[in-house]
CSV table of C-alpha atoms in Angstrom, one decimal:
chain,number,residue,atom,x,y,z
H,11,MET,CA,-15.1,-26.4,-23.4
H,12,ARG,CA,-12.0,-25.1,-21.6
H,13,VAL,CA,-10.1,-22.5,-23.6
H,14,THR,CA,-6.5,-23.6,-24.2
H,15,ILE,CA,-3.3,-21.8,-25.1
H,16,LYS,CA,-3.7,-23.2,-28.6
H,17,ASP,CA,-7.0,-21.4,-28.9
H,18,VAL,CA,-5.3,-18.1,-27.9
H,19,SER,CA,-2.4,-18.8,-30.3
H,20,ARG,CA,-4.7,-19.4,-33.2
H,21,GLU,CA,-7.0,-16.5,-32.5
H,22,ALA,CA,-4.1,-14.0,-32.1
H,23,GLY,CA,-2.2,-15.4,-35.1
H,24,VAL,CA,1.0,-16.0,-33.2
H,25,SER,CA,2.9,-19.0,-32.0
H,26,ILE,CA,2.2,-20.8,-28.7
H,27,LYS,CA,5.7,-19.8,-27.6
H,28,THR,CA,4.8,-16.2,-28.1
H,29,VAL,CA,1.7,-16.5,-26.1
H,30,SER,CA,3.7,-18.2,-23.3
H,31,ARG,CA,6.2,-15.4,-23.3
H,32,VAL,CA,3.4,-12.8,-23.0
H,33,LEU,CA,1.8,-14.7,-20.1
H,34,ASN,CA,5.1,-15.0,-18.3
H,35,ASN,CA,6.0,-11.3,-19.0
H,36,GLU,CA,9.2,-12.3,-20.8
H,37,LYS,CA,11.2,-10.1,-23.1
H,38,TYR,CA,11.5,-10.2,-26.9
H,39,VAL,CA,7.8,-9.6,-27.6
H,40,GLY,CA,6.9,-6.4,-29.3
H,41,ALA,CA,4.3,-4.0,-27.7
H,42,GLU,CA,1.8,-4.5,-30.5
H,43,THR,CA,2.0,-8.3,-30.3
H,44,ARG,CA,1.8,-8.2,-26.6
H,45,ALA,CA,-1.3,-6.1,-26.7
H,46,LYS,CA,-2.9,-8.4,-29.3
H,47,VAL,CA,-2.3,-11.5,-27.2
H,48,ALA,CA,-3.5,-9.7,-24.0
H,49,GLU,CA,-6.8,-8.7,-25.8
H,50,VAL,CA,-7.4,-12.3,-27.0
H,51,VAL,CA,-6.7,-13.7,-23.5
H,52,ALA,CA,-9.2,-11.3,-22.0
H,53,ARG,CA,-11.8,-11.9,-24.7
H,54,LEU,CA,-11.6,-15.7,-24.5
H,55,ASN,CA,-11.4,-15.5,-20.7
H,56,PHE,CA,-8.4,-17.8,-20.9
H,57,ARG,CA,-7.1,-19.1,-17.5
H,58,PRO,CA,-3.8,-20.9,-17.7
H,59,ASN,CA,-3.6,-24.3,-16.0
H,60,VAL,CA,-1.2,-23.5,-13.1
H,61,ALA,CA,-0.5,-27.1,-12.3
H,62,ALA,CA,0.5,-28.0,-15.9
H,63,ARG,CA,2.7,-24.9,-16.2
H,64,SER,CA,4.4,-25.8,-12.9
H,65,LEU,CA,5.2,-29.3,-14.2
H,66,ALA,CA,6.6,-27.9,-17.4
H,67,GLY,CA,9.1,-25.6,-15.7
H,68,ARG,CA,10.5,-24.5,-12.4
H,69,ARG,CA,7.9,-21.9,-11.5
H,70,SER,CA,4.8,-22.4,-9.4
H,71,PHE,CA,3.0,-19.4,-10.9
H,72,GLN,CA,2.0,-18.3,-7.4
H,73,ILE,CA,3.1,-15.3,-5.4
H,74,ALA,CA,2.2,-14.4,-1.9
H,75,LEU,CA,1.3,-11.1,-0.2
H,76,ILE,CA,2.5,-10.7,3.4
H,77,CYS,CA,0.3,-8.2,5.1
H,78,ASP,CA,-0.1,-6.9,8.7
H,79,ASN,CA,-2.2,-3.7,8.7
H,80,PRO,CA,-5.1,-2.7,11.0
H,81,SER,CA,-7.0,-1.0,8.1
H,82,PRO,CA,-9.3,-3.4,6.2
H,83,TYR,CA,-9.5,-0.8,3.5
H,84,TYR,CA,-5.8,-0.8,2.9
H,85,VAL,CA,-5.6,-4.6,2.9
H,86,TYR,CA,-8.5,-4.8,0.3
H,87,GLU,CA,-6.9,-2.2,-2.0
H,88,MET,CA,-3.5,-4.0,-1.7
H,89,GLN,CA,-5.0,-7.3,-2.6
H,90,SER,CA,-7.1,-5.9,-5.5
H,91,GLY,CA,-4.1,-4.2,-7.1
H,92,ILE,CA,-1.9,-7.3,-6.9
H,93,ARG,CA,-4.7,-9.6,-8.1
H,94,ASP,CA,-5.4,-7.4,-11.2
H,95,ARG,CA,-1.7,-7.7,-12.2
H,96,CYS,CA,-1.6,-11.5,-11.4
H,97,GLU,CA,-4.7,-12.3,-13.4
H,98,ALA,CA,-3.2,-10.6,-16.5
H,99,ALA,CA,-0.2,-12.9,-16.1
H,100,GLY,CA,-2.1,-16.1,-15.2
H,101,VAL,CA,-0.5,-16.1,-11.8
H,102,ARG,CA,-2.3,-17.0,-8.5
H,103,MET,CA,-2.0,-14.6,-5.5
H,104,ILE,CA,-1.9,-16.0,-2.0
H,105,ALA,CA,-2.9,-13.4,0.7
H,106,GLN,CA,-1.3,-14.3,4.0
H,107,PRO,CA,-2.0,-12.1,7.1
H,108,TYR,CA,0.7,-12.2,9.7
H,109,ASP,CA,1.3,-10.8,13.2
H,110,ARG,CA,4.6,-9.0,13.2
H,111,GLY,CA,4.9,-9.5,16.9
H,112,SER,CA,4.5,-13.2,16.8
H,113,ASP,CA,7.5,-15.3,17.9
H,114,ARG,CA,6.7,-17.7,15.1
H,115,LEU,CA,6.8,-15.0,12.3
H,116,LEU,CA,9.9,-16.4,10.6
H,117,ASP,CA,8.8,-20.0,10.9
H,118,GLU,CA,5.4,-19.2,9.4
H,119,ILE,CA,6.9,-17.4,6.4
H,120,GLU,CA,9.5,-20.1,5.9
H,121,SER,CA,6.7,-22.8,6.0
H,122,LEU,CA,4.7,-20.8,3.4
H,123,VAL,CA,7.7,-20.7,1.1
H,124,GLU,CA,8.3,-24.5,1.5
H,125,ALA,CA,4.7,-25.6,1.2
H,126,THR,CA,3.8,-23.5,-1.9
H,127,GLN,CA,7.1,-23.1,-3.6
H,128,ILE,CA,6.0,-19.6,-4.5
H,129,ASP,CA,7.8,-17.6,-7.1
H,130,GLY,CA,8.1,-14.5,-4.9
H,131,LEU,CA,6.6,-12.4,-2.1
H,132,ILE,CA,5.3,-8.9,-1.7
H,133,LEU,CA,5.9,-7.4,1.7
H,134,THR,CA,3.9,-4.5,3.1
H,135,PRO,CA,4.7,-2.3,6.1
H,136,PRO,CA,5.9,-3.0,8.7
H,137,VAL,CA,7.1,-6.4,7.6
H,138,THR,CA,8.7,-4.7,4.7
H,139,ASP,CA,11.4,-3.4,7.0
H,140,HIS,CA,11.8,-6.5,9.3
H,141,PRO,CA,15.5,-7.3,9.2
H,142,ALA,CA,15.1,-11.0,10.0
H,143,VAL,CA,12.5,-11.5,7.3
H,144,LEU,CA,14.7,-9.8,4.7
H,145,GLU,CA,17.7,-12.0,5.7
H,146,LEU,CA,15.6,-15.1,5.6
H,147,LEU,CA,14.3,-14.4,2.1
H,148,ALA,CA,17.7,-13.5,0.8
H,149,ARG,CA,19.3,-16.6,2.3
H,150,ARG,CA,16.7,-18.8,0.7
H,151,GLY,CA,17.0,-17.0,-2.7
H,152,VAL,CA,13.3,-16.0,-2.8
H,153,ARG,CA,12.5,-13.0,-4.9
H,154,PHE,CA,10.5,-10.3,-3.1
H,155,VAL,CA,9.3,-6.7,-3.6
H,156,ARG,CA,8.6,-4.3,-0.8
H,157,VAL,CA,5.9,-1.7,-0.5
H,158,SER,CA,6.9,1.6,1.3
H,159,PRO,CA,10.2,0.5,2.8
H,160,GLY,CA,12.0,2.9,5.1
H,161,SER,CA,15.6,1.6,4.7
H,162,GLN,CA,17.8,-0.9,2.9
H,163,PHE,CA,16.5,0.3,-0.5
H,164,ASP,CA,19.1,-1.7,-2.4
H,165,VAL,CA,18.1,-5.2,-1.2
H,166,SER,CA,14.9,-5.5,-3.4
H,167,PRO,CA,12.7,-3.6,-5.8
H,168,SER,CA,10.1,-1.4,-4.1
H,169,THR,CA,7.1,0.8,-4.7
H,170,PHE,CA,6.2,3.8,-2.6
H,171,ILE,CA,4.8,7.3,-2.3
H,172,ASP,CA,6.8,10.2,-0.9
H,173,ASN,CA,5.2,10.2,2.6
H,174,ARG,CA,7.2,13.1,3.9
H,175,ALA,CA,6.3,15.3,1.0
H,176,ALA,CA,2.6,14.2,1.1
H,177,ALA,CA,2.3,15.1,4.8
H,178,ALA,CA,3.9,18.5,4.2
H,179,THR,CA,1.4,19.0,1.4
H,180,MET,CA,-1.5,18.5,3.8
H,181,MET,CA,0.1,20.7,6.4
H,182,ARG,CA,0.5,23.6,3.9
H,183,HIS,CA,-3.2,23.2,3.1
H,184,LEU,CA,-4.1,23.6,6.7
H,185,LEU,CA,-1.7,26.5,7.2
H,186,ALA,CA,-3.2,28.3,4.2
H,187,LEU,CA,-6.6,28.1,5.9
H,188,GLY,CA,-5.2,30.1,8.8
H,189,HIS,CA,-4.4,27.3,11.2
H,190,GLN,CA,-1.3,27.6,13.3
H,191,ARG,CA,-2.0,25.2,16.2
H,192,ILE,CA,-2.3,21.9,14.3
H,193,GLY,CA,-2.3,18.7,16.2
H,194,PHE,CA,-0.8,15.6,14.6
H,195,ILE,CA,-1.5,12.0,15.3
H,196,ALA,CA,1.3,9.9,14.0
H,197,GLY,CA,0.9,6.2,13.2
H,198,ASP,CA,2.3,3.1,14.7
H,199,PRO,CA,6.1,3.7,15.5
H,200,GLY,CA,6.8,0.3,14.0
H,201,PHE,CA,5.9,1.6,10.5
H,202,ALA,CA,8.6,3.6,8.7
H,203,THR,CA,5.7,5.6,7.1
H,204,SER,CA,4.9,7.0,10.5
H,205,ALA,CA,8.3,8.7,11.0
H,206,GLN,CA,8.2,9.9,7.4
H,207,ARG,CA,4.8,11.6,7.8
H,208,THR,CA,5.9,13.1,11.1
H,209,GLU,CA,8.9,14.6,9.4
H,210,GLY,CA,6.6,16.1,6.8
H,211,TYR,CA,4.5,17.7,9.5
H,212,ARG,CA,7.6,19.2,11.1
H,213,ASP,CA,8.9,20.4,7.7
H,214,ALA,CA,5.8,22.4,6.9
H,215,LEU,CA,5.7,24.1,10.3
H,216,LEU,CA,9.4,25.1,10.2
H,217,GLY,CA,8.9,26.2,6.6
H,218,ALA,CA,6.1,28.5,7.8
H,219,GLY,CA,8.3,29.9,10.5
H,220,LEU,CA,6.3,28.3,13.3
H,221,ALA,CA,7.7,26.6,16.4
H,222,ILE,CA,7.1,22.9,16.9
H,223,ASP,CA,5.1,22.2,20.0
H,224,ASP,CA,5.7,18.6,21.0
H,225,ALA,CA,2.5,18.6,23.0
H,226,LEU,CA,0.6,18.7,19.7
H,227,ILE,CA,2.3,15.5,18.4
H,228,ARG,CA,0.7,12.2,19.6
H,229,SER,CA,1.3,8.6,18.5
H,230,GLY,CA,-1.5,6.3,17.5
H,231,ASN,CA,-1.8,2.9,15.9
H,232,TYR,CA,-3.3,3.6,12.5
H,233,ASP,CA,-6.7,2.5,13.8
H,234,PHE,CA,-10.0,4.2,14.8
H,235,ALA,CA,-9.6,3.6,18.6
H,236,SER,CA,-6.2,5.3,18.8
H,237,GLY,CA,-7.3,8.2,16.8
H,238,ALA,CA,-10.2,8.8,19.2
H,239,ARG,CA,-7.9,8.3,22.2
H,240,GLU,CA,-5.4,10.8,21.1
H,241,ALA,CA,-8.0,13.3,20.0
H,242,GLU,CA,-9.3,13.3,23.5
H,243,ILE,CA,-5.9,14.3,24.8
H,244,LEU,CA,-5.3,17.0,22.2
H,245,LEU,CA,-8.7,18.6,22.6
H,246,ALA,CA,-8.3,18.7,26.4
H,247,LEU,CA,-5.1,20.9,26.1
H,248,PRO,CA,-5.5,24.4,27.7
H,249,ASN,CA,-4.6,25.8,24.2
H,250,ALA,CA,-6.3,23.2,22.1
H,251,PRO,CA,-5.5,22.9,18.4
H,252,THR,CA,-7.8,24.4,15.8
H,253,ALA,CA,-7.0,21.5,13.4
H,254,ILE,CA,-5.9,17.9,13.8
H,255,PHE,CA,-4.1,16.0,11.0
H,256,ALA,CA,-4.2,12.2,11.5
H,257,ALA,CA,-1.7,10.0,9.7
H,258,SER,CA,-4.5,7.7,8.5
H,259,ASP,CA,-8.2,8.0,7.6
H,260,ASP,CA,-9.1,5.4,10.3
H,261,MET,CA,-7.5,7.6,13.0
H,262,ALA,CA,-9.1,10.7,11.5
H,263,ALA,CA,-12.5,9.0,11.8
H,264,GLY,CA,-11.8,8.6,15.5
H,265,VAL,CA,-11.0,12.3,15.7
H,266,LEU,CA,-14.3,13.2,14.1
H,267,THR,CA,-16.3,11.0,16.5
H,268,VAL,CA,-14.7,12.8,19.5
H,269,ALA,CA,-15.4,16.2,17.9
H,270,HIS,CA,-19.0,15.3,17.4
H,271,ARG,CA,-19.4,14.0,21.0
H,272,LEU,CA,-17.9,17.2,22.3
H,273,GLY,CA,-20.2,19.3,20.2
H,274,LEU,CA,-17.4,20.8,18.1
H,275,GLN,CA,-18.5,22.0,14.7
H,276,VAL,CA,-16.4,20.5,11.9
H,277,PRO,CA,-14.8,22.4,10.2
H,278,GLY,CA,-16.0,25.6,12.0
H,279,ALA,CA,-14.5,24.9,15.4
H,280,LEU,CA,-12.1,22.1,14.4
H,281,SER,CA,-10.7,21.1,11.0
H,282,VAL,CA,-9.9,17.4,10.6
H,283,ALA,CA,-7.6,15.8,8.0
H,284,GLY,CA,-6.6,12.2,7.2
H,285,PHE,CA,-4.2,10.3,5.1
H,286,ASP,CA,-4.8,7.4,2.5
H,287,ASP,CA,-8.2,8.4,0.9
H,288,THR,CA,-9.8,5.0,1.6
H,289,ALA,CA,-13.5,4.5,1.1
H,290,LEU,CA,-13.9,5.5,4.7
H,291,ALA,CA,-12.9,9.0,3.9
H,292,ARG,CA,-16.1,9.4,1.8
H,293,TYR,CA,-18.4,7.6,4.3
H,294,VAL,CA,-17.8,9.7,7.4
H,295,TRP,CA,-19.4,13.1,8.1
H,296,PRO,CA,-18.3,15.5,7.0
H,297,PRO,CA,-16.3,13.7,4.3
H,298,LEU,CA,-12.6,13.8,5.0
H,299,THR,CA,-10.0,16.0,3.5
H,300,THR,CA,-7.1,13.6,3.0
H,301,ILE,CA,-4.0,12.6,1.1
H,302,ARG,CA,-4.8,10.1,-1.7
H,303,GLN,CA,-2.3,7.3,-1.3
H,304,PRO,CA,-2.9,5.2,-4.5
H,305,THR,CA,-2.6,1.9,-2.6
H,306,ARG,CA,-4.1,-0.2,-5.5
H,307,ASP,CA,-1.6,1.4,-7.9
H,308,MET,CA,1.3,0.7,-5.6
H,309,ALA,CA,0.2,-2.9,-5.2
H,310,HIS,CA,-0.2,-3.3,-9.0
H,311,ALA,CA,3.3,-1.8,-9.5
H,312,ALA,CA,4.7,-4.1,-6.8
H,313,ALA,CA,3.3,-7.2,-8.6
H,314,ASP,CA,4.6,-5.9,-11.9
H,315,LEU,CA,8.1,-5.6,-10.5
H,316,LEU,CA,7.9,-9.1,-9.0
H,317,LEU,CA,6.7,-10.7,-12.2
H,318,GLY,CA,9.2,-8.7,-14.4
H,319,SER,CA,12.8,-9.1,-15.0
H,320,SER,CA,15.2,-9.5,-12.1
H,321,GLU,CA,18.2,-8.1,-14.1
H,322,GLY,CA,19.9,-4.9,-13.1
H,323,PRO,CA,19.8,-3.0,-9.8
H,324,PRO,CA,16.6,-3.0,-7.8
H,325,GLU,CA,14.0,-0.6,-9.2
H,326,ARG,CA,12.3,1.9,-6.9
H,327,ARG,CA,9.0,2.9,-8.4
H,328,GLU,CA,7.4,6.1,-7.0
H,329,ILE,CA,3.6,6.5,-7.3
H,330,ALA,CA,2.3,10.1,-7.1
H,331,HIS,CA,0.1,11.2,-4.2
H,332,GLU,CA,-2.6,13.8,-4.3
H,333,LEU,CA,-4.3,16.2,-1.9
H,334,VAL,CA,-8.1,15.6,-1.8
H,335,ALA,CA,-9.9,18.6,-0.2
H,336,ARG,CA,-13.4,17.8,1.2
H,337,GLU,CA,-15.7,19.3,3.7
H,338,SER,CA,-13.8,18.4,6.9
H,339,THR,CA,-11.3,21.3,6.7
H,340,GLY,CA,-12.0,25.1,6.5
H,341,VAL,CA,-11.0,28.4,7.8
H,342,ILE,CA,-11.2,29.0,11.5
H,343,GLY,CA,-14.7,29.9,12.5
H,344,GLY,CA,-15.9,29.5,8.9
């Protein structure tokens, strides 16, 4: 038989109203009571009836993820983090891929809002900084949370890592290994994260007293093909870099492929570093040194902000990054 909210109430020894407040992430429930209800919900595998809850109030108990990213690993981690938080609250997640270059982007998002009556949206780069999308949602009074925005921080809650500091951390790692000519493959210029990571690259070089050679800075699209394309150009330079730092693991994998094809030993002749720490970073050979961007944690935090209280100024929740050193980087000639 289907487990009901009455069963949860009886098992937890609290009122139905209290169970409802916990499921809806409302205030006025103590931490101990909240934990007890959550444990019972998990143990009984309780799944709230979304339709019934919608009829009882003004919420649809559905949120949507708006995603336009070339990396399947990023998309999967983003969906997983949001889904984990939604399941705990008895909320359904709708994952909606979009093409930011489409002329119908605004119409499609507006149609989604009207058709589903969603309670809110989570926007990922680069849609997270799309002025027309932000204006549309504000005008319609739809709650939204942005992941890694690059501007207008006061218009909504957001989650992020310090991309500039993270890129500088990787650069200091490569500099400490003795590399001074370090190529950098930035991401898609349409992503604010691309500019932030490029700034971190520059910060570290200037901090080490080294001049910035613009010939060593290339622009990719956060995908494998662009990483390989730009690596070909960097490695054909008369004074080629001894290390290449790509602003995503997908692009770094492209760099590795070119290095192998050219017969360059990694890391002996060329060190390669990435960014994200997706599963791909562990699958390639040699495994990638990279920056761990905790995408699932950022997604979980974004859903938590969306499902939480809307009172007060928009919260900016920073998630810590981490340098993960693996076999793709080393001293020159090592």
